[in-house]
Coordinates of C-alpha atoms in Angstrom, one line a residue:
M1 CA 115.8 134.5 82.6
L2 CA 115.0 130.7 82.3
G3 CA 112.6 129.7 79.6
W4 CA 111.2 126.6 78.0
N5 CA 113.4 125.2 75.1
H6 CA 110.8 122.9 73.5
T7 CA 108.1 120.4 74.4
T8 CA 107.3 117.1 72.7
T9 CA 104.4 114.8 73.3
R10 CA 103.9 111.1 73.0
E11 CA 100.5 109.5 73.4
N12 CA 99.0 106.1 73.9
T13 CA 95.6 104.7 75.0
Q14 CA 96.5 104.8 78.6
N15 CA 98.1 108.2 79.2
Q16 CA 99.6 111.2 77.7
I17 CA 103.3 112.0 78.5
H18 CA 104.7 115.5 78.0
V19 CA 108.4 115.5 77.7
V20 CA 109.4 119.0 78.7
H21 CA 113.0 120.1 78.0
K22 CA 114.3 122.9 80.2
P23 CA 117.7 124.5 80.6
E24 CA 118.1 122.9 84.0
G25 CA 117.0 119.4 82.9
T26 CA 114.3 117.3 81.4
V27 CA 111.0 117.0 83.2
L28 CA 108.3 114.4 82.5
V29 CA 104.8 115.4 83.2
I30 CA 102.5 112.4 83.1
N31 CA 98.8 113.2 82.5
L32 CA 96.7 110.1 83.2
A33 CA 93.9 110.0 80.6
I34 CA 91.4 107.8 82.5
D35 CA 88.4 107.1 80.4
Y36 CA 85.1 107.2 82.3
T37 CA 82.8 106.7 79.3
H38 CA 82.6 103.0 80.2
R39 CA 80.8 103.8 83.4
G40 CA 77.1 103.0 83.1
K41 CA 74.3 105.2 84.3
E42 CA 73.7 102.8 87.1
N43 CA 77.1 103.6 88.6
S44 CA 77.0 107.4 88.2
V45 CA 76.2 109.8 91.0
P46 CA 72.8 111.6 90.3
N47 CA 74.1 115.0 91.2
R48 CA 77.6 116.3 90.5
Q49 CA 79.7 116.2 93.7
R50 CA 81.2 119.6 94.5
I51 CA 84.8 119.2 95.6
L52 CA 87.3 121.4 97.4
L53 CA 91.0 120.5 97.0
V54 CA 93.4 121.4 99.7
D55 CA 97.2 121.0 99.4
D56 CA 100.0 123.4 99.8
H57 CA 101.7 122.2 96.6
E58 CA 100.2 123.7 93.5
V59 CA 101.4 120.8 91.4
V60 CA 99.5 118.3 93.5
R61 CA 96.3 120.4 93.3
L62 CA 96.7 120.7 89.5
G63 CA 97.1 116.9 89.2
L64 CA 94.1 116.2 91.3
K65 CA 92.0 118.7 89.5
S66 CA 93.0 117.3 86.1
L67 CA 92.0 113.8 87.3
L68 CA 88.7 114.8 88.9
D69 CA 87.6 117.2 86.1
R70 CA 87.5 114.2 83.8
H71 CA 84.8 112.6 85.9
P72 CA 81.3 113.5 84.7
S73 CA 79.9 113.5 88.3
F74 CA 82.6 115.7 89.9
E75 CA 83.1 119.4 89.9
V76 CA 86.1 121.0 91.5
V77 CA 84.6 124.2 92.9
A78 CA 87.6 125.7 94.7
E79 CA 91.2 125.1 95.9
A80 CA 93.1 126.0 99.0
S81 CA 96.7 125.9 100.0
N82 CA 96.4 126.1 103.8
A83 CA 94.1 125.3 106.7
R84 CA 92.6 128.8 106.9
E85 CA 91.8 128.9 103.2
A86 CA 90.3 125.4 103.5
I87 CA 87.8 126.5 106.2
E88 CA 87.0 129.7 104.3
G89 CA 86.5 127.6 101.1
V90 CA 84.0 125.4 102.8
A91 CA 82.1 128.4 104.2
N92 CA 82.0 130.1 100.8
H93 CA 81.4 127.2 98.4
K94 CA 79.6 124.6 100.5
P95 CA 81.4 121.6 98.9
D96 CA 80.1 118.0 99.3
V97 CA 83.6 116.6 99.7
V98 CA 86.9 118.1 100.8
V99 CA 90.1 116.3 99.7
M100 CA 92.7 117.6 102.0
D101 CA 96.4 117.1 102.7
I102 CA 97.0 116.2 106.4
R103 CA 100.0 118.5 106.7
L104 CA 99.3 122.1 105.9
P105 CA 101.0 125.4 106.7
G106 CA 99.2 127.7 109.2
G107 CA 97.5 124.9 111.0
S108 CA 97.2 121.2 110.3
G109 CA 94.7 119.4 108.1
I110 CA 93.5 117.7 111.3
E111 CA 92.6 121.0 112.9
A112 CA 90.8 122.1 109.7
C113 CA 89.0 118.8 109.5
E114 CA 87.7 119.1 113.0
D115 CA 86.5 122.6 112.4
I116 CA 84.7 121.6 109.1
S117 CA 83.2 118.5 110.7
E118 CA 81.8 120.5 113.6
N119 CA 80.5 123.5 111.7
Y120 CA 79.6 121.9 108.3
P121 CA 78.5 118.4 109.1
D122 CA 77.1 117.8 105.5
T123 CA 80.6 118.3 104.1
K124 CA 82.7 115.1 104.1
V125 CA 86.4 115.2 104.4
I126 CA 89.0 112.8 102.9
M127 CA 92.4 113.2 104.4
L128 CA 95.3 112.7 102.0
T129 CA 98.8 111.9 103.2
S130 CA 102.1 110.5 102.0
Y131 CA 102.7 108.4 105.1
A132 CA 100.7 105.8 107.1
E133 CA 101.4 107.3 110.5
D134 CA 99.4 105.9 113.4
E135 CA 99.2 109.2 115.3
M136 CA 97.9 111.1 112.2
L137 CA 95.5 108.3 111.3
F138 CA 93.7 108.2 114.6
S139 CA 93.8 112.0 115.0
A140 CA 92.0 112.2 111.6
I141 CA 89.4 109.7 112.7
R142 CA 88.8 111.6 115.9
A143 CA 88.6 114.9 114.0
G144 CA 85.7 113.5 112.0
A145 CA 87.3 112.5 108.7
S146 CA 85.2 110.2 106.5
G147 CA 88.2 108.9 104.6
Y148 CA 91.9 108.5 105.0
V149 CA 94.0 107.6 101.9
L150 CA 97.6 107.6 100.9
K151 CA 98.9 109.8 98.1
Q152 CA 100.2 106.7 96.4
I153 CA 96.6 105.8 95.7
G154 CA 95.7 105.2 92.0
G155 CA 93.5 107.6 90.2
E156 CA 90.6 105.1 89.9
D157 CA 90.9 104.3 93.6
L158 CA 90.7 108.0 94.5
V159 CA 87.6 108.4 92.4
R160 CA 86.0 105.4 94.1
A161 CA 87.0 106.8 97.5
I162 CA 85.2 110.1 96.7
E163 CA 82.2 108.3 95.4
A164 CA 82.0 106.1 98.6
V165 CA 82.3 109.1 100.9
S166 CA 79.7 111.0 98.9
R167 CA 77.3 108.1 99.7
G168 CA 77.9 108.5 103.4
E169 CA 80.4 105.6 103.7
A170 CA 83.6 105.7 105.7
L171 CA 86.7 104.7 103.9
L172 CA 90.3 103.7 104.9
D173 CA 93.2 103.0 102.6
P174 CA 93.9 99.3 102.7
A175 CA 97.4 100.0 103.7
V176 CA 96.3 101.4 107.0
T177 CA 93.3 99.2 107.8
Q178 CA 95.4 96.6 109.6
R179 CA 96.7 99.4 111.9
I180 CA 93.1 100.0 113.0
F181 CA 92.6 96.4 114.0
Q182 CA 95.9 96.4 115.8
E183 CA 94.9 99.5 117.8
V184 CA 91.5 98.1 118.6
R185 CA 93.1 94.9 119.9
K186 CA 95.7 96.9 121.9
A187 CA 92.9 99.1 123.4
A188 CA 91.0 95.9 124.5
K189 CA 94.1 94.5 126.1
E190 CA 94.7 97.8 128.0
E191 CA 91.1 97.9 129.2
E192 CA 91.4 94.4 130.5
A193 CA 94.7 95.2 132.3
S194 CA 93.2 98.3 133.9
A195 CA 90.5 96.1 135.4
F196 CA 93.1 94.8 137.9
S197 CA 95.1 98.0 138.3
A198 CA 93.9 98.6 141.8
L199 CA 95.1 95.1 143.0
T200 CA 98.6 94.4 144.3
Q201 CA 100.4 91.5 142.7
Q202 CA 99.7 89.3 145.7
E203 CA 96.0 90.2 145.6
R204 CA 96.0 89.1 142.0
H205 CA 97.4 85.7 142.9
V206 CA 94.9 85.3 145.6
L207 CA 92.1 86.3 143.2
L208 CA 93.3 83.7 140.7
L209 CA 93.0 81.0 143.3
V210 CA 89.6 82.2 144.3
S211 CA 88.5 82.0 140.7
E212 CA 89.7 78.4 140.7
G213 CA 87.4 77.6 143.6
K214 CA 90.0 77.3 146.3
T215 CA 89.1 77.8 149.9
N216 CA 91.0 80.2 152.2
R217 CA 92.9 77.3 153.8
E218 CA 93.9 76.0 150.3
I219 CA 95.0 79.5 149.2
A220 CA 97.0 80.0 152.4
K221 CA 98.8 76.7 151.9
A222 CA 99.5 77.4 148.2
L223 CA 100.9 80.9 148.9
F224 CA 102.5 80.1 152.3
L225 CA 100.3 82.6 154.1
G226 CA 98.1 82.5 157.2
E227 CA 94.4 82.0 156.8
G228 CA 93.7 85.3 158.5
T229 CA 96.0 87.1 156.0
V230 CA 94.1 85.4 153.1
R231 CA 90.8 86.5 154.6
N232 CA 92.1 90.1 154.7
Y233 CA 93.3 89.8 151.1
V234 CA 89.9 88.5 150.0
S235 CA 88.1 91.3 151.8
S236 CA 90.4 93.9 150.2
I237 CA 89.8 92.4 146.7
L238 CA 86.1 92.4 147.1
S239 CA 86.2 96.1 148.1
K240 CA 88.5 97.2 145.3
L241 CA 86.6 95.4 142.6
G242 CA 83.2 96.6 143.9
V243 CA 81.8 93.1 144.2
S244 CA 79.9 91.5 147.1
N245 CA 81.1 87.9 147.3
R246 CA 83.7 85.4 146.1
A247 CA 81.6 84.1 143.3
E248 CA 81.3 87.6 141.7
A249 CA 85.0 88.1 142.2
A250 CA 85.7 84.8 140.5
A251 CA 83.5 85.7 137.6
Y252 CA 85.2 89.1 137.2
A253 CA 88.6 87.5 137.1
V254 CA 87.5 85.1 134.4
E255 CA 85.7 87.7 132.3
H256 CA 88.8 90.0 132.3
N257 CA 91.4 87.2 131.7
L258 CA 93.2 87.7 135.0
R259 CA 95.7 84.9 134.2
D260 CA 97.2 87.0 131.3
Y261 CA 98.3 89.7 133.8
L262 CA 100.2 87.6 136.3

């Protein structure tokens, strides 16, 4: 049977390091001793925030609990190791904030977040993950998460994240914020492109010339087409875009940046 050989402790003002010697090797357990006594009353939360911790690794939960228990305005009321226990924990303990790993056995943290957000809207959820994955990030936002932070976050930063979410604010880890802006820009581009999805490539060329104020004769000459063919194209364009005249078609083309999609 394996047992502990001996434990030594070294301390400094910043943290406490336990050096644990075991038969299979040496393990360092670092216990961050964050001092919250410097926080003034003006920065404290009036009521203690009740927190539920959800992670399938007990060591992670212990570390989080040790950190949060040091904060005078936090109270860890329960822990859970999977999605089912998380939902039950919220039902039984009515926490203010759930700090939950995004990957859980027996159902994902995303699914649990969606259930909690729908049935317990007063409980805020912070998703905790090891990786900044786009799919997970946007799934968490759609599921109703109030915060999304990476496990590499510092202790003080996690405390501030919980405080922010408790105040009703939404929070994203700085490491993933840029991804949000990129996705928004991408969605805007896709929306613009879809504005012309019903038009053929030739119709787009005709519309571009219409937007430049060209007459049917000028368009026919530029594209080596007959005037009658151009008239048919223009009629088709107006119908597909749901506009009544050339001026409206031209305005539509400019508004949706037609030139970018030729």
